[in-house]
C-alpha cells in the first residue's frame, strides 16, 4: 500500500525521508521516489523496486535540500513503471505531488486539462493533481490554488505537495486516506502513519478529511478547503521507536506473536477488576443505551472479521443479544435495513480499511450508534464512530495480523462481560470468575509459546504439503478460519477452515496421506466427543492430524499425530489461547519455505483501497 513521508527542517532531509520510507516498507510497495527542494528548484528521483535497490541506482542520500517529500507506491492506476512512480509534477516542473488514495474523477479532469494544453507524462490519477494546482495558480497564491484544486477532486487522497516558488513550505491535505503531521524541534513532518516518524518525534496532529496543512520548519497551520484556519490538538504518542522494531526476532511477525502476553495485559489494564469492566472515556456509550440495544451488527474484513465471529459467539452465548457479523465489503452494497436499536461495531486493526470505513459510514446514515474496536489511535474509523475501544497491541508491523487479533478477542470478551452484567444475564459471581479468567490469560500464554518446539517439528515435517484443512467448532470455528488464513497469507499454501462437523459434507473427500488436518479441539462440554469422532474419521483415511488440545487431555494424544497443549480456561477464552499455536505454525512453515514473512506477496497492511 502506498506510503508518504515529508519533512521541512533546518537541515538536509534526505536521511529522514529515507528512514521514513524504510519504516513504511512493511505496507508493501512496487516503486519509490523522492523530491527535494533546493535553491528554488526540484531534485526529483524515482525508480521501480524496493527502496534499497532504487537507492543503489540513484543514491537519494546525496541530495541536498531542507525540504522534501517521499513516496512508496502500490499501483492502482497505471502499471509499475518509473514514469508512474511518485512524485508527479506539473508542466512547468514547479509543483511536485505525492499521493495515496484514488481520484475517482481523474479521467474527466485529465481530459479537461489536456484540452487546456497540459501535457501528462504518466498514466496515474495523481498527476492530475499537480496539473490542476498549476491550472489554478494563475492569479492566485499556492494556498488558494491547492484549495481550488482539491475542491474539484472526487475520491480519496493523502497528499504531500511542494511548490518550487514557496521554498520554506511543505503542503499536505487529506480526504479519506490517512495522513498525520509530526511536530518536531525546528522541523515538521507529514507521514502516512506514526511509526514512520517515531524516531524523530512523538508529537502528532491527526489531519481530518478535507483539511489542508501548511508546514514550515518552526510552525504549522491547518485550514479547511475555504481557507479558514482550524485549531488542531497535538497528541503525544507513547509508542517507543523500539516498540516498532524487531527487538532481536527474525521477523516482526514472530516478535508480535511473542508480544501477545504483554499486548493482552496492556489491553486489559485498568479495564477489568473484581466484578467491574470499565472502558476509557472514548467508549462514549451510556449504560442506559447499552441496556436497551436489541441487536448488534459487527462489520470487519479479514482477520478482524474472524474476531467478529468470535465476538458474535461470545455476545449471543453470554449477553444473550442477537448478533450478526457481516463482511464490511458486502454490507456496504446490500442496502441493509438497520433498526435504530441496533449497535453497529466496526473492528479494524488499522482503522483505515476502506471497506470498513465505507460500511460504517453507510450504517451511520441509517442513524444507528456505532462503536469501533481499533488498534490505531486517531485513525479514520475511530473518528467516524460514536465510541471507541482501543486494543493496546502497539504497532503491528508484520502484514499478517497476530497480536491485534488476540487483543480484539480480549476486548470483545470484556464488552461481552459488560453487556452481560448490565442486562443481568450473568450474576455477580459469574462476572467475577470471568474477569479472573481473562486476567489469567497473559500469564497462561507463555505456556502456549513453550509449545513452539512441537510446532516447529510439525513445520519441518509438513512445510512441503500443498493443502491443509483447519477444523474447529463453536467459538473455535472462527479460529480454524483464522489459522487457515494465516497459513495461506504467509506461506502461500492452500488452506481451508471448516466447522469440524461439516467435513463429512464434502471436504472429507480431500483426505489422504498428504493432507495435514489441524483440529482446534480444546475440552468443552458441548462438542468435544464429536470432535474426537472427526479426528478418527481423518485418521482412518490416512490423513495427518495436528490437534490443539487442553492440557491434561489423555484421549487426543492417543489419536493425533501431534498434540499441542493449551492451558485450561473458560470455553470462550480458549479461542485466544488456541489462536497462538496456529500463528506459530503458519510462521514456521512460511519461514522454512523462505517466504517474505513480514511482507507476503500481493498483500498490504492497510487496505485503503476498495
Ligand atoms: C490478515 C490481515 C488482514 C486484515 C484485513 C483488515 O492477517 O491482516 O486480513 O485483517 O485487511 O484489516 P484491518 O483490521 O486493519 O481493518
Coordinates of C-alpha atoms and ligand atoms in Angstrom, one line a residue:
X1 CA 0.0 0.0 0.0
X2 CA 1.3 3.5 -0.8
X3 CA 3.1 5.5 1.9
X4 CA 4.1 9.1 2.3
X5 CA 6.7 10.9 4.3
X6 CA 7.6 14.6 4.1
X7 CA 10.0 16.8 6.1
X8 CA 10.7 20.5 6.4
X9 CA 13.7 21.2 8.5
X10 CA 16.6 23.5 9.2
X11 CA 19.0 20.7 7.9
X12 CA 19.2 18.4 4.9
X13 CA 16.3 16.0 5.0
X14 CA 17.4 13.1 2.7
X15 CA 18.3 10.7 5.6
X16 CA 14.9 11.4 7.3
X17 CA 13.0 10.8 4.1
X18 CA 15.0 7.6 3.5
X19 CA 14.4 6.3 7.1
X20 CA 10.8 7.3 6.9
X21 CA 10.3 5.2 3.7
X22 CA 12.2 2.3 5.2
X23 CA 9.7 2.3 8.1
X24 CA 6.8 2.3 5.7
X25 CA 8.2 -0.7 3.7
X26 CA 6.0 -3.1 5.7
X27 CA 3.0 -1.8 3.8
X28 CA 4.1 -3.5 0.6
X29 CA 5.0 -1.4 -2.5
X30 CA 6.4 -1.6 -6.0
X31 CA 8.3 1.6 -6.6
X32 CA 9.7 4.6 -4.6
X33 CA 10.6 8.2 -5.3
X34 CA 11.6 11.4 -3.6
X35 CA 11.7 15.1 -4.4
X36 CA 13.9 17.7 -2.7
X37 CA 13.5 21.4 -2.9
X38 CA 16.9 23.2 -3.1
X39 CA 17.6 26.7 -4.2
X40 CA 14.1 27.1 -5.6
X41 CA 14.3 24.1 -7.9
X42 CA 13.5 20.4 -7.6
X43 CA 15.7 17.4 -7.5
X44 CA 13.4 14.5 -8.2
X45 CA 14.4 10.8 -8.4
X46 CA 12.3 7.7 -8.5
X47 CA 12.5 4.1 -9.6
X48 CA 10.8 0.7 -9.7
X49 CA 11.7 -1.9 -7.0
X50 CA 12.4 -2.0 -3.3
X51 CA 13.9 1.1 -1.6
X52 CA 17.4 -0.5 -1.2
X53 CA 17.5 -1.4 -5.0
X54 CA 16.5 2.1 -6.1
X55 CA 18.9 3.6 -3.6
X56 CA 21.7 1.7 -5.2
X57 CA 20.9 3.3 -8.6
X58 CA 20.1 6.9 -7.6
X59 CA 21.6 7.4 -4.1
X60 CA 18.9 9.5 -2.6
X61 CA 21.2 10.3 0.3
X62 CA 23.5 12.5 -1.7
X63 CA 20.7 15.1 -2.4
X64 CA 20.7 18.5 -0.7
X65 CA 17.6 20.3 0.5
X66 CA 15.9 21.2 3.7
X67 CA 12.5 20.2 2.5
X68 CA 11.4 17.1 0.7
X69 CA 8.7 14.5 0.0
X70 CA 9.0 10.8 -0.4
X71 CA 6.6 8.0 -1.5
X72 CA 6.4 4.3 -1.9
X73 CA 3.8 3.2 -4.5
X74 CA 1.5 0.2 -4.6
X75 CA 0.0 0.5 -8.1
X76 CA -3.7 1.2 -8.6
X77 CA -3.8 3.4 -11.8
X78 CA -1.1 2.7 -14.4
X79 CA 1.5 -0.1 -14.5
X80 CA 4.5 -0.5 -12.3
X81 CA 6.9 1.9 -14.2
X82 CA 9.3 4.6 -13.3
X83 CA 7.1 7.2 -15.0
X84 CA 4.2 6.1 -12.8
X85 CA 6.2 6.2 -9.6
X86 CA 5.6 9.3 -7.4
X87 CA 6.3 12.2 -7.1
X88 CA 4.5 13.7 -10.1
X89 CA 4.9 17.2 -11.4
X90 CA 3.0 19.8 -13.5
X91 CA 4.1 21.0 -16.9
X92 CA 6.5 23.7 -15.6
X93 CA 8.0 21.3 -13.0
X94 CA 7.3 23.9 -10.2
X95 CA 4.8 21.6 -8.4
X96 CA 5.6 18.2 -7.0
X97 CA 3.0 15.8 -5.6
X98 CA 2.9 12.5 -3.7
X99 CA -0.4 10.9 -3.2
X100 CA -2.1 8.0 -1.5
X101 CA -5.7 7.1 -2.4
X102 CA -7.7 7.1 -5.6
X103 CA -9.0 10.1 -7.5
X104 CA -12.3 8.8 -8.9
X105 CA -13.0 11.6 -11.4
X106 CA -9.4 11.8 -12.7
X107 CA -10.1 10.8 -16.2
X108 CA -12.7 13.6 -16.7
X109 CA -10.3 16.1 -15.1
X110 CA -7.4 14.8 -17.2
X111 CA -9.5 15.3 -20.4
X112 CA -10.3 18.9 -19.4
X113 CA -6.7 19.6 -18.5
X114 CA -5.4 18.1 -21.8
X115 CA -7.8 20.3 -23.7
X116 CA -6.3 23.3 -22.0
X117 CA -2.8 22.2 -23.2
X118 CA -1.4 20.3 -20.2
X119 CA 1.0 17.6 -21.0
X120 CA 0.9 14.4 -19.0
X121 CA 3.9 12.0 -18.6
X122 CA 2.3 9.2 -16.6
X123 CA -0.9 7.1 -16.5
X124 CA -1.6 7.9 -12.9
X125 CA -4.6 9.6 -11.3
X126 CA -2.1 11.5 -9.2
X127 CA -0.6 13.6 -12.0
X128 CA -3.9 15.4 -12.5
X129 CA -3.5 16.9 -9.0
X130 CA -0.2 18.6 -10.0
X131 CA -1.7 20.0 -13.2
X132 CA -4.9 21.0 -11.5
X133 CA -2.9 23.1 -9.0
X134 CA -0.8 24.6 -11.8
X135 CA -4.0 25.5 -13.6
X136 CA -5.4 27.2 -10.6
X137 CA -2.2 29.0 -9.8
X138 CA -2.8 31.7 -12.4
X139 CA -3.6 34.8 -10.4
X140 CA -3.8 33.0 -7.0
X141 CA -1.5 32.1 -4.2
X142 CA -0.3 28.5 -4.0
X143 CA -2.5 28.0 -0.9
X144 CA -5.6 29.2 -2.8
X145 CA -4.6 27.2 -5.9
X146 CA -4.4 24.0 -3.7
X147 CA -7.8 24.7 -2.2
X148 CA -9.4 25.2 -5.6
X149 CA -7.8 22.1 -7.0
X150 CA -8.9 19.9 -4.1
X151 CA -12.5 21.1 -4.4
X152 CA -12.6 19.5 -7.8
X153 CA -11.3 16.1 -6.7
X154 CA -13.6 13.2 -6.0
X155 CA -12.3 10.2 -4.2
X156 CA -9.6 9.7 -1.6
X157 CA -6.3 11.4 -1.1
X158 CA -3.5 12.0 1.3
X159 CA -1.1 14.5 -0.3
X160 CA 2.3 15.9 0.2
X161 CA 2.9 18.9 -2.1
X162 CA 6.0 21.1 -2.8
X163 CA 6.0 24.3 -4.7
X164 CA 9.3 25.5 -6.0
X165 CA 8.4 29.1 -5.5
X166 CA 7.5 28.6 -1.9
X167 CA 10.8 27.1 -0.7
X168 CA 10.1 27.1 3.0
X169 CA 6.7 25.4 2.9
X170 CA 5.5 21.8 2.8
X171 CA 1.8 21.4 2.0
X172 CA -0.3 18.5 2.9
X173 CA -4.0 17.5 2.7
X174 CA -6.3 14.6 3.3
X175 CA -9.6 13.1 2.4
X176 CA -10.5 9.5 3.4
X177 CA -6.9 8.5 3.3
X178 CA -4.6 8.6 6.4
X179 CA -2.1 11.4 7.0
X180 CA -0.6 12.7 10.1
X181 CA 1.6 15.7 10.9
X182 CA 4.6 15.2 13.2
X183 CA 5.7 18.2 15.2
X184 CA 9.5 18.2 15.8
X185 CA 12.1 20.5 17.0
X186 CA 12.9 23.0 14.3
X187 CA 11.4 20.6 11.8
X188 CA 8.0 19.2 11.0
X189 CA 6.8 16.1 9.2
X190 CA 4.0 14.6 7.3
X191 CA 3.5 10.8 7.2
X192 CA 1.1 8.0 6.4
X193 CA 1.5 6.6 9.9
X194 CA 3.0 7.2 13.3
X195 CA 5.8 4.6 13.3
X196 CA 7.4 6.0 10.2
X197 CA 8.4 9.2 12.0
X198 CA 8.6 8.0 15.7
X199 CA 12.3 8.2 15.5
X200 CA 12.1 11.9 15.2
X201 CA 9.0 13.0 17.2
X202 CA 6.2 11.6 19.3
X203 CA 4.0 14.7 18.9
X204 CA 1.4 14.1 16.3
X205 CA -1.6 16.0 14.8
X206 CA -4.3 14.0 13.0
X207 CA -5.5 15.7 9.9
X208 CA -9.2 15.3 9.2
X209 CA -11.0 14.9 5.9
X210 CA -10.8 18.0 3.6
X211 CA -8.1 19.7 5.6
X212 CA -5.0 21.4 4.2
X213 CA -1.8 21.8 6.3
X214 CA 1.0 24.2 5.7
X215 CA 4.2 23.2 7.5
X216 CA 7.3 25.4 7.9
X217 CA 10.3 24.3 9.9
X218 CA 9.2 26.0 13.1
X219 CA 5.4 26.1 12.8
X220 CA 2.4 24.6 11.1
X221 CA -1.2 25.7 10.3
X222 CA -4.2 23.8 9.3
X223 CA -7.1 25.1 7.1
X224 CA -10.4 23.9 5.7
X225 CA -11.0 24.0 2.0
X226 CA -12.3 27.5 2.2
X227 CA -9.1 28.8 3.8
X228 CA -10.4 29.1 7.4
X229 CA -7.8 28.3 9.9
X230 CA -8.6 25.4 12.3
X231 CA -7.4 24.7 15.8
X232 CA -5.8 21.2 16.0
X233 CA -4.7 19.2 19.0
X234 CA -1.2 17.9 19.4
X235 CA -1.3 14.3 20.6
X236 CA 1.6 12.8 22.5
X237 CA 2.2 9.2 21.4
X238 CA 3.6 6.8 23.9
X239 CA 4.8 4.1 21.5
X240 CA 8.6 4.0 21.5
X241 CA 10.5 3.6 18.3
X242 CA 12.0 0.3 19.7
X243 CA 8.4 -0.9 20.0
X244 CA 8.1 -0.7 16.3
X245 CA 11.4 -2.5 15.6
X246 CA 12.2 -6.2 15.6
X247 CA 13.8 -6.5 19.0
X248 CA 16.0 -9.4 18.2
X249 CA 13.4 -11.6 16.5
X250 CA 14.0 -12.8 12.9
X251 CA 10.7 -11.3 11.8
X252 CA 8.2 -8.8 13.0
X253 CA 5.5 -11.5 12.8
X254 CA 7.4 -13.7 15.3
X255 CA 8.1 -10.7 17.6
X256 CA 4.5 -9.8 17.5
X257 CA 3.4 -13.4 18.3
X258 CA 5.7 -13.4 21.3
X259 CA 4.4 -10.0 22.4
X260 CA 0.9 -11.2 23.0
X261 CA 1.2 -11.7 26.8
X262 CA 2.2 -8.0 27.0
X263 CA -0.3 -6.8 24.4
X264 CA -3.3 -8.6 26.1
X265 CA -2.1 -7.5 29.6
X266 CA -2.0 -3.9 28.3
X267 CA -5.4 -4.2 26.7
X268 CA -6.9 -5.4 30.0
X269 CA -5.0 -3.0 32.1
X270 CA -7.4 -0.8 34.3
X271 CA -10.4 -2.2 32.5
X272 CA -11.3 -5.3 34.4
X273 CA -11.1 -5.9 38.2
X274 CA -13.3 -7.7 40.7
X275 CA -16.7 -7.7 39.1
X276 CA -16.3 -4.5 37.1
X277 CA -15.5 -3.7 33.5
X278 CA -14.8 -0.1 32.7
X279 CA -13.6 1.3 29.3
X280 CA -11.8 4.5 28.7
X281 CA -13.6 7.8 28.2
X282 CA -13.6 7.3 24.4
X283 CA -16.1 4.4 24.9
X284 CA -18.8 7.1 24.8
X285 CA -21.9 4.8 25.1
X286 CA -24.1 5.1 28.1
X287 CA -25.1 2.2 30.3
X288 CA -28.7 3.2 29.7
X289 CA -28.2 2.8 26.0
X290 CA -26.4 -0.5 26.3
X291 CA -29.2 -1.9 28.4
X292 CA -31.7 -1.1 25.6
X293 CA -30.0 -2.3 22.4
X294 CA -31.9 -5.1 20.7
X295 CA -29.3 -6.2 18.2
X296 CA -25.6 -6.0 17.4
X297 CA -24.2 -5.9 13.9
X298 CA -20.4 -6.4 13.6
X299 CA -18.6 -5.2 10.4
X300 CA -15.0 -6.1 9.6
X301 CA -12.6 -7.6 7.0
X302 CA -10.1 -10.4 7.0
X303 CA -8.7 -11.4 10.4
X304 CA -10.8 -8.7 12.1
X305 CA -13.8 -10.4 10.6
X306 CA -12.7 -13.7 12.3
X307 CA -12.5 -11.8 15.6
X308 CA -16.1 -10.5 14.9
X309 CA -17.3 -14.1 14.5
X310 CA -15.8 -15.0 17.9
X311 CA -17.4 -11.9 19.3
X312 CA -20.8 -13.0 17.9
X313 CA -20.4 -16.3 19.7
X314 CA -19.4 -14.6 23.0
X315 CA -22.2 -12.0 23.0
X316 CA -25.0 -14.3 22.0
X317 CA -23.9 -17.1 24.4
X318 CA -23.4 -14.8 27.4
X319 CA -25.1 -11.5 27.0
X320 CA -28.0 -13.0 25.0
X321 CA -28.2 -10.2 22.5
X322 CA -28.9 -11.3 18.9
X323 CA -25.7 -10.6 17.0
X324 CA -24.8 -10.7 13.3
X325 CA -21.5 -10.4 11.5
X326 CA -21.0 -9.1 8.0
X327 CA -18.1 -8.6 5.8
X328 CA -17.8 -4.8 5.6
X329 CA -17.2 -5.0 1.8
X330 CA -20.6 -6.8 1.3
X331 CA -22.6 -4.8 3.8
X332 CA -22.0 -1.5 2.0
X333 CA -23.7 -2.7 -1.1
X334 CA -26.6 -4.6 0.5
X335 CA -29.0 -1.8 1.2
X336 CA -29.4 -3.4 4.6
X337 CA -32.1 -2.2 6.9
X338 CA -31.0 -1.3 10.3
X339 CA -33.3 -0.8 13.3
X340 CA -32.4 2.2 15.4
X341 CA -31.9 -0.1 18.4
X342 CA -29.0 -1.9 16.6
X343 CA -25.5 -1.2 17.8
X344 CA -23.0 -1.4 14.9
X345 CA -19.5 -2.4 15.9
X346 CA -16.6 -2.0 13.4
X347 CA -13.4 -4.0 14.1
X348 CA -10.2 -2.9 12.4
X349 CA -6.6 -3.1 13.4
X350 CA -5.5 -0.2 11.2
X351 CA -8.7 1.8 11.4
X352 CA -8.1 2.7 7.8
X353 CA -9.6 -0.3 5.8
X354 CA -11.5 1.4 3.1
X355 CA -14.4 -1.1 3.0
X356 CA -14.8 -1.0 6.8
X357 CA -14.9 2.8 6.8
X358 CA -17.4 2.8 4.0
X359 CA -19.6 0.3 5.7
X360 CA -19.5 2.2 8.9
X361 CA -20.5 5.4 7.1
X362 CA -23.4 3.5 5.5
X363 CA -24.6 2.3 8.9
X364 CA -24.3 5.8 10.3
X365 CA -26.5 7.2 7.5
X366 CA -29.3 5.0 9.0
X367 CA -29.0 6.8 12.3
X368 CA -27.7 3.9 14.5
X369 CA -25.0 4.2 17.1
X370 CA -21.5 2.9 16.2
X371 CA -18.6 1.7 18.2
X372 CA -15.2 0.8 16.9
X373 CA -12.6 -1.6 18.2
X374 CA -9.3 -0.4 16.8
X375 CA -5.6 -0.5 17.4
X376 CA -4.5 2.8 15.9
X377 CA -5.3 5.9 17.8
X378 CA -7.0 8.6 15.9
X379 CA -7.4 6.5 12.8
X380 CA -10.3 7.2 10.4
X381 CA -12.6 4.5 11.9
X382 CA -12.2 5.8 15.4
X383 CA -13.1 9.3 14.3
X384 CA -16.2 8.3 12.5
X385 CA -17.7 6.2 15.3
X386 CA -19.6 7.3 18.3
X387 CA -17.4 5.3 20.7
X388 CA -14.1 3.6 20.6
X389 CA -12.4 0.8 22.5
X390 CA -8.7 0.7 21.7
X391 CA -6.8 -2.6 21.6
X392 CA -3.5 -1.8 23.1
X393 CA -1.4 -4.1 20.9
X394 CA 1.1 -1.4 19.9
X395 CA 2.2 -1.0 16.3
X396 CA 1.7 -4.2 14.3
X397 CA 4.2 -4.2 11.5
X398 CA 4.0 -7.7 10.2
X399 CA 1.4 -7.8 7.4
X400 CA -0.2 -10.9 8.9
X401 CA -2.2 -9.8 11.9
X402 CA -1.4 -11.6 15.1
X403 CA -1.4 -9.6 18.3
X404 CA -4.1 -7.3 17.0
X405 CA -6.4 -10.4 16.6
X406 CA -6.0 -11.7 20.2
X407 CA -6.3 -8.2 21.7
X408 CA -9.5 -7.8 19.6
X409 CA -10.8 -11.0 21.2
X410 CA -9.9 -9.7 24.6
X411 CA -11.8 -6.5 24.1
X412 CA -14.8 -8.4 22.7
X413 CA -14.7 -10.6 25.8
X414 CA -14.7 -7.5 28.1
X415 CA -17.5 -6.0 26.2
X416 CA -19.5 -9.2 26.5
X417 CA -19.0 -9.1 30.3
X418 CA -20.1 -5.5 30.5
X419 CA -23.2 -6.2 28.4
X420 CA -24.0 -9.4 30.4
X421 CA -23.7 -7.5 33.6
X422 CA -25.9 -4.6 32.5
X423 CA -28.5 -6.9 31.1
X424 CA -28.3 -9.3 34.1
X425 CA -27.8 -12.4 32.0
X426 CA -24.9 -13.3 34.4
X427 CA -24.8 -13.0 38.1
X428 CA -22.1 -11.2 40.0
X429 CA -20.3 -14.4 40.8
X430 CA -20.2 -15.4 37.2
X431 CA -18.9 -12.0 36.2
X432 CA -16.2 -12.1 38.8
X433 CA -15.0 -15.5 37.7
X434 CA -15.0 -14.5 34.0
X435 CA -12.9 -11.5 34.9
X436 CA -10.5 -13.6 36.9
X437 CA -10.1 -16.0 33.9
X438 CA -9.3 -13.3 31.3
X439 CA -6.9 -11.7 33.7
X440 CA -5.1 -15.0 33.9
X441 CA -4.7 -15.3 30.1
X442 CA -1.5 -13.2 29.9
X443 CA 0.1 -15.5 32.5
X444 CA -1.1 -18.6 30.6
X445 CA 0.3 -17.5 27.3
X446 CA 3.9 -18.3 28.0
X447 CA 3.0 -22.0 28.3
X448 CA 1.4 -21.9 24.9
X449 CA 4.5 -20.2 23.5
X450 CA 6.6 -23.0 25.1
X451 CA 4.8 -25.5 22.7
X452 CA 6.9 -23.9 20.0
X453 CA 9.3 -26.9 19.7
X454 CA 6.5 -29.3 18.7
X455 CA 5.0 -26.7 16.4
X456 CA 8.4 -26.3 14.7
X457 CA 8.6 -30.0 14.3
X458 CA 5.3 -30.0 12.5
X459 CA 6.5 -27.2 10.3
X460 CA 9.7 -29.2 9.5
X461 CA 7.6 -32.3 8.6
X462 CA 4.8 -30.7 6.6
X463 CA 6.0 -27.5 5.1
X464 CA 6.1 -29.0 1.6
X465 CA 2.5 -30.1 1.7
X466 CA 0.4 -28.1 -0.7
X467 CA -3.0 -28.2 1.0
X468 CA -4.4 -28.4 4.6
X469 CA -7.6 -28.3 6.5
X470 CA -8.4 -26.5 9.7
X471 CA -11.4 -27.7 11.7
X472 CA -13.0 -26.3 14.8
X473 CA -16.4 -25.9 16.4
X474 CA -18.4 -23.3 18.2
X475 CA -16.2 -20.4 19.4
X476 CA -13.2 -22.2 17.8
X477 CA -14.7 -22.4 14.3
X478 CA -13.5 -18.8 13.6
X479 CA -10.1 -19.8 15.0
X480 CA -10.0 -22.5 12.3
X481 CA -10.7 -19.9 9.7
X482 CA -8.0 -17.6 11.1
X483 CA -5.5 -20.5 11.2
X484 CA -6.1 -21.3 7.6
X485 CA -5.9 -17.6 6.6
X486 CA -2.6 -17.2 8.4
X487 CA -1.1 -20.2 6.6
X488 CA -2.4 -19.0 3.2
X489 CA -1.1 -15.5 3.5
X490 CA 2.4 -16.1 4.8
X491 CA 3.3 -19.4 3.2
X492 CA 1.1 -19.4 0.0
X493 CA -0.1 -22.9 0.8
X494 CA -3.7 -23.5 0.1
X495 CA -5.7 -24.0 3.4
X496 CA -9.3 -24.1 4.3
X497 CA -11.2 -23.6 7.6
X498 CA -14.4 -25.5 8.2
X499 CA -16.7 -26.3 11.1
X500 CA -15.5 -29.8 12.0
X501 CA -18.9 -31.4 11.6
X502 CA -19.1 -30.0 8.0
X503 CA -16.1 -32.1 7.0
X504 CA -18.3 -35.1 6.1
X505 CA -20.4 -32.9 3.8
X506 CA -17.6 -32.6 1.3
X507 CA -14.1 -31.8 2.4
X508 CA -13.6 -35.4 3.7
X509 CA -13.1 -36.3 0.0
X510 CA -9.8 -34.5 0.1
X511 CA -8.3 -36.5 3.0
X512 CA -5.4 -38.7 2.1
X513 CA -1.9 -39.3 3.4
X514 CA -0.7 -36.0 2.1
X515 CA -3.3 -33.9 3.9
X516 CA -2.5 -32.3 7.2
X517 CA -5.6 -31.6 9.2
X518 CA -5.4 -29.2 12.1
X519 CA -8.1 -29.7 14.8
X520 CA -8.8 -27.0 17.3
X521 CA -10.2 -29.3 20.0
X522 CA -10.0 -27.8 23.5
X523 CA -12.1 -29.6 26.0
X524 CA -15.7 -28.4 26.2
X525 CA -19.0 -29.8 27.4
X526 CA -20.8 -29.5 24.0
X527 CA -18.8 -30.8 21.1
X528 CA -15.6 -32.4 22.4
X529 CA -16.7 -36.0 21.9
X530 CA -17.9 -35.2 18.4
X531 CA -14.5 -33.7 17.5
X532 CA -12.9 -36.9 18.7
X533 CA -15.0 -38.7 16.2
X534 CA -13.9 -36.3 13.4
X535 CA -10.3 -37.0 14.3
X536 CA -10.9 -40.7 13.9
X537 CA -12.5 -40.1 10.5
X538 CA -9.4 -38.3 9.3
X539 CA -7.0 -40.9 10.7
X540 CA -8.9 -43.8 9.2
X541 CA -8.5 -42.1 5.8
X542 CA -4.7 -41.8 6.3
X543 CA -4.7 -38.0 7.0
X544 CA -2.2 -36.3 9.3
X545 CA -3.7 -34.9 12.5
X546 CA -2.3 -31.9 14.4
X547 CA -4.5 -31.2 17.3
X548 CA -4.7 -28.3 19.7
X549 CA -6.0 -29.8 23.0
X550 CA -6.4 -28.8 26.6
X551 CA -3.5 -29.7 28.9
X552 CA -4.2 -33.0 30.7
X553 CA -6.2 -34.3 27.7
X554 CA -5.5 -38.1 27.5
X555 CA -7.7 -39.0 24.6
X556 CA -6.4 -36.7 21.8
X557 CA -2.7 -37.6 22.1
X558 CA -3.8 -41.3 21.5
X559 CA -5.4 -40.4 18.2
X560 CA -3.5 -37.4 16.8
X561 CA 0.0 -37.4 15.2
X562 CA 0.9 -34.3 17.1
X563 CA -0.8 -32.6 20.1
X564 CA -0.2 -29.1 21.1
X565 CA -1.5 -28.2 24.5
X566 CA -3.1 -25.0 25.7
X567 CA -3.9 -24.4 29.4
X568 CA -7.3 -24.8 30.9
X569 CA -9.6 -21.8 30.7
X570 CA -13.3 -21.0 30.0
X571 CA -14.6 -22.3 26.7
X572 CA -15.0 -18.8 25.2
X573 CA -11.5 -17.8 26.2
X574 CA -9.9 -21.0 24.7
X575 CA -10.2 -19.1 21.4
X576 CA -7.5 -16.7 22.4
X577 CA -5.1 -19.4 23.6
X578 CA -5.8 -21.7 20.5
X579 CA -5.1 -18.9 18.0
X580 CA -1.4 -18.7 19.1
X581 CA -0.1 -22.2 18.0
X582 CA -1.8 -21.6 14.6
X583 CA 0.0 -18.3 14.2
X584 CA 3.3 -20.0 15.1
X585 CA 2.6 -22.9 12.7
X586 CA 2.0 -20.6 9.8
X587 CA 5.1 -18.6 10.7
X588 CA 7.4 -21.5 10.9
X589 CA 6.1 -23.1 7.7
X590 CA 6.5 -19.8 5.8
X591 CA 10.0 -19.3 7.2
X592 CA 11.0 -22.9 6.3
X593 CA 9.8 -22.1 2.7
X594 CA 11.9 -18.9 2.7
X595 CA 8.9 -16.7 2.2
X596 CA 9.0 -12.9 2.8
X597 CA 7.1 -13.4 6.1
X598 CA 6.6 -9.8 7.1
X599 CA 5.7 -8.7 3.6
X600 CA 3.9 -11.6 1.8
X601 CA 3.4 -11.1 -1.9
X602 CA 0.4 -9.2 -3.1
X603 CA -0.7 -8.2 0.4
X604 CA -0.8 -4.8 2.1
X605 CA -1.0 -4.0 5.8
X606 CA -3.7 -1.4 5.5
X607 CA -6.1 -2.0 2.6
X608 CA -7.0 1.6 2.0
X609 CA -8.5 1.0 -1.5
X610 CA -11.7 -0.9 -2.1
Ligands
LIG1 C1 -4.7 -10.9 7.8 C2 -4.9 -9.5 7.8 C3 -6.0 -8.9 7.0 C4 -6.7 -7.8 7.8 C5 -7.7 -7.1 7.0 C6 -8.4 -6.0 7.8 O1 -3.6 -11.3 8.6 O2 -4.1 -8.7 8.4 O3 -6.9 -9.9 6.7 O4 -7.2 -8.3 9.0 O5 -7.1 -6.5 5.9 O6 -7.6 -5.0 8.3 P1 -7.9 -4.1 9.5 O7 -8.1 -5.0 10.7 O8 -6.8 -3.2 9.6 O9 -9.2 -3.4 9.1

